[in-house]
Amino acid sequence: MIGHEKVLSADFVNSLQQVVGTPHVLSTDLAGYGTDWTGRFIGSPALVVRPASTSEVSKILLLCSQHNVAVVPQGGNTGLVGGTLAHEGHIIVSSRRLTSIGAVDTASQQISVGAGVLIEQVQEAAKSHGLRYAVDFGARGSATVGGTIATNAGGINVLRFGSTRHQIVGIEAVLPNGDVIEHMAGLLKDNTGYDIASLLCGSEGTLGIVTAARLRLVASHNLRTTVLLGCDSAQEVVEVVGGIRQQFDCLDAAEMFFLDGANLVASAFDVSIPFVAPAYLLLEFSSDIDLSSDIEQFLTRSQFRGHCAVADNESSRTRLWRLREEHTAAISTIGVPHKFDVTVAVSDLPLFINAVRRRVSDANAEWSVYIFGHAADGNMHINVLGPTANDVSVDEIVLQVVAEFKGSISAEHGVGSAKKKWLSLSRSQTEIDMMKAIKSAIDPQGLMNPNTLFV
Ligand SMILES: Cc1cc2nc3c(=O)[nH]c(=O)nc-3n(C[C@H](O)[C@H](O)[C@H](O)COP(=O)(O)OP(=O)(O)OC[C@H]3O[C@@H](n4cnc5c(N)ncnc54)[C@H](O)[C@@H]3O)c2cc1C
């Protein structure tokens, strides 16, 4: 990639101020933008610019192109792979003022929103019309629509509704030269060449800045049934999930975690664990009929003999979910983890989990490993505490195990700067060359998020 300016000229900074207004060009107290959510990746952005419209984003990117300044797009900064890491001379373009929320279109079950709208806000807008936005995960109150598109975020409902990519029916984005793409009609059928929304989805800010999107909403079922099962092992979790999926097509989420993680959450956040078990499976169903007795009958008929807790109201549901969703935050209370977000075949999960624990312990018995994730997707979040932030020996160990199981080194969080060194474990050289060719065609100066995705 071509080099960019390390020192910003006064002329460039003045021009930015004219575009967005001086208060929205920040040059001091940038730690909240420069350090990632985990605290592992600490950058040094030259400036943070906060546009309030697509036209302002367009003018900013044109100026960056004219002055050869590198740009790091940023939404809620909840990404976990150092994708918003800005180095010397880079400016961060924050989407947090792109907050328009359009009317819910109940006929098409769609909504148009700005890139800086939070996932929780989309969920609330949908809910007020009896609908639902299907993307959901622990960072819903801080992650933005633009960030989730750029990372193709997954979350707890991928099993039933797919990842972010499956929710996008229209996109608006600004290309590195300032040109604007506006394709927001939300047509479900539109086979007119390359799918640009899909290309931008998962591009991690390397091709342009997403400024708005039209999103698919789904029907909201009246009854949610949430069940926590105590299992003997990861093997039993996988078997129960398989049986449940055969029987129930209304399963929204199937989350796995272990006793060590549950204990950590319990002590960090004063959450109670209903019963002790080596492994836990948290299931959530949504439907228009009460499924409690069907689930009970299924468990009685199956070989499952462990403990079971059913949430029968919203507060007990929240309590069960906190045990799973507070894992990320609880782990961060005891150190700065090396995080891995990987997929393997669901049937390989038990062997894979054992192999990761064994190989990390062989490398250093003092390091601790916390594993949890989305059981039905084969997607585990592995957190290793102990190695220093810059010691990537553990990354090498874990990602090699993933490759041995023919898995993906990034299931949901993206590649960012953290995983780019290992991209070839999951993608062939031909695929990487094709991605680089697309990048060069759209961003010939190499200005968009230059630390991310490619070495
Ligand atoms: C507690 C917790 C739980 C999480 N759980 C999940 C989970 O279950 N599933 C999951 O997938 N992720 C999860 N994440 C990771 C994270 O929330 C997602 O990656 C989310 O999509 C990031 O959104 P953001 O707005 O914070 O983006 P940022 O962190 O600000 O940015 C992420 C990437 O997107 C790019 N980007 C941001 N905005 C734009 C834009 N408008 N245009 C172009 N590029 C842009 C950035 O340059 C960067 O590369 C979790 C994070 C936390 C802290």
XYZ file of N, CA and C in Angstrom, residues 2-7 67-70 87-90 445-447 450:
54
model
N 0.339 2.315 -0.604
C 1.098 3.555 -0.731
C 1.122 4.284 0.627
N 2.229 4.984 0.899
C 2.349 5.681 2.185
C 1.416 6.879 2.272
N 1.165 7.338 3.476
C 0.291 8.494 3.676
C 1.030 9.529 4.507
N 0.435 10.716 4.596
C 1.084 11.804 5.341
C 1.155 11.470 6.829
N 2.297 11.804 7.460
C 2.433 11.568 8.913
C 2.081 12.835 9.707
N 2.271 13.998 9.050
C 1.978 15.272 9.730
C 0.879 15.986 8.942
N -5.191 15.353 0.257
C -4.026 15.608 1.128
C -3.293 14.316 1.500
N -3.739 13.191 0.939
C -3.093 11.897 1.175
C -3.055 11.531 2.665
N -4.210 11.703 3.308
C -4.301 11.410 4.748
C -5.093 10.109 4.955
N -4.556 9.225 5.807
C -5.225 7.936 6.058
C -6.393 8.109 7.023
N -2.876 5.016 13.650
C -1.479 5.336 13.930
C -1.194 6.793 13.592
N 0.087 7.138 13.721
C 0.550 8.510 13.489
C 0.034 9.072 12.158
N -0.592 10.223 12.224
C -1.063 10.869 10.992
C -2.439 10.403 10.545
N -2.973 9.310 11.153
C -4.314 8.849 10.764
C -5.376 9.718 11.434
N -5.170 4.840 -3.370
C -4.145 5.482 -2.525
C -3.899 4.699 -1.228
N -4.736 3.687 -0.977
C -4.559 2.880 0.235
C -4.788 3.667 1.505
N -5.773 4.564 1.479
C -5.974 5.451 2.631
C -6.987 4.924 3.656
N -5.727 1.583 6.893
C -4.570 0.853 6.362
C -3.990 -0.221 7.285
